[in-house]
Amino acid sequence: QPTKTYHIIVASLPNHRGADDTLSQFAHMGYPEASIIERDNRVRISLMQFTDKDEANKQLNTLRQNEKFQNAWLLAVQN
């Protein structure tokens, strides 16, 4: 049965130029699990990923309390 992974997206870029630098910035901010997700002709930065949607939403709401992450959103990826 297919499962989903829920990514908390904090940046969306048109291409890889700058994505690695942005990823490094988040790693230095204390998010070493941040990763690059490529889908739909976009390059996105996933700060965290979860298999449980409720846990993902809980973390998303916590992150949004930080001004830097007010525009964060969830991306569900079918595995």
Tab-separated table of C-alpha atoms in Angstrom:
chain	number	residue	atom	x	y	z
A	1	GLN	CA	0.000	0.000	0.000
A	2	PRO	CA	1.435	3.395	-0.968
A	3	THR	CA	2.422	5.695	1.842
A	4	LYS	CA	3.031	9.418	1.950
A	5	THR	CA	5.881	11.460	3.299
A	6	TYR	CA	5.027	14.950	4.530
A	7	HIS	CA	7.694	17.584	3.972
A	8	ILE	CA	7.708	20.972	5.659
A	9	ILE	CA	8.679	23.303	2.819
A	10	VAL	CA	10.391	26.561	3.765
A	11	ALA	CA	11.720	27.710	0.372
A	12	SER	CA	10.813	27.227	-3.278
A	13	LEU	CA	13.288	28.108	-5.994
A	14	PRO	CA	13.082	28.038	-9.806
A	15	ASN	CA	16.348	26.084	-10.171
A	16	HIS	CA	19.347	24.635	-8.343
A	17	ARG	CA	21.222	27.928	-8.433
A	18	GLY	CA	21.171	29.032	-4.826
A	19	ALA	CA	19.468	25.887	-3.504
A	20	ASP	CA	22.683	24.469	-2.057
A	21	ASP	CA	23.486	27.787	-0.364
A	22	THR	CA	19.978	27.978	1.071
A	23	LEU	CA	20.272	24.393	2.294
A	24	SER	CA	23.581	25.233	4.001
A	25	GLN	CA	21.977	28.218	5.737
A	26	PHE	CA	19.272	26.012	7.247
A	27	ALA	CA	21.863	23.435	8.309
A	28	HIS	CA	23.793	26.189	10.123
A	29	MET	CA	20.541	27.277	11.795
A	30	GLY	CA	20.301	23.838	13.401
A	31	TYR	CA	18.350	21.880	10.794
A	32	PRO	CA	20.871	19.298	9.515
A	33	GLU	CA	18.045	17.100	8.150
A	34	ALA	CA	17.012	19.799	5.660
A	35	SER	CA	16.982	18.481	2.092
A	36	ILE	CA	16.262	19.459	-1.498
A	37	ILE	CA	13.047	18.158	-3.071
A	38	GLU	CA	12.659	18.401	-6.854
A	39	ARG	CA	9.076	18.155	-8.142
A	40	ASP	CA	6.858	19.935	-10.638
A	41	ASN	CA	9.777	21.847	-12.178
A	42	ARG	CA	10.574	23.458	-8.819
A	43	VAL	CA	13.396	23.052	-6.358
A	44	ARG	CA	12.125	23.157	-2.798
A	45	ILE	CA	13.836	23.082	0.576
A	46	SER	CA	12.316	20.602	3.008
A	47	LEU	CA	13.229	21.462	6.575
A	48	MET	CA	11.780	18.267	8.079
A	49	GLN	CA	9.926	15.203	6.882
A	50	PHE	CA	7.386	12.942	8.544
A	51	THR	CA	5.320	9.868	7.749
A	52	ASP	CA	2.591	10.967	10.180
A	53	LYS	CA	0.470	13.882	8.930
A	54	ASP	CA	-0.635	14.935	12.420
A	55	GLU	CA	2.967	15.126	13.621
A	56	ALA	CA	3.917	17.092	10.491
A	57	ASN	CA	1.099	19.585	11.122
A	58	LYS	CA	2.098	19.926	14.763
A	59	GLN	CA	5.699	20.729	13.802
A	60	LEU	CA	4.511	23.064	11.041
A	61	ASN	CA	2.398	25.059	13.497
A	62	THR	CA	5.329	25.261	15.913
A	63	LEU	CA	7.672	26.442	13.142
A	64	ARG	CA	5.221	29.100	11.970
A	65	GLN	CA	5.512	30.794	15.350
A	66	ASN	CA	9.011	31.777	14.209
A	67	GLU	CA	8.830	34.813	11.925
A	68	LYS	CA	11.300	33.198	9.489
A	69	PHE	CA	8.951	30.281	8.893
A	70	GLN	CA	5.528	31.966	8.767
A	71	ASN	CA	5.085	30.924	5.133
A	72	ALA	CA	6.125	27.287	5.613
A	73	TRP	CA	3.747	24.684	4.171
A	74	LEU	CA	3.289	20.917	3.851
A	75	LEU	CA	4.061	18.950	0.727
A	76	ALA	CA	2.702	15.398	0.637
A	77	VAL	CA	4.790	13.069	-1.526
A	78	GLN	CA	3.456	9.661	-2.548
A	79	ASN	CA	6.088	6.981	-1.917
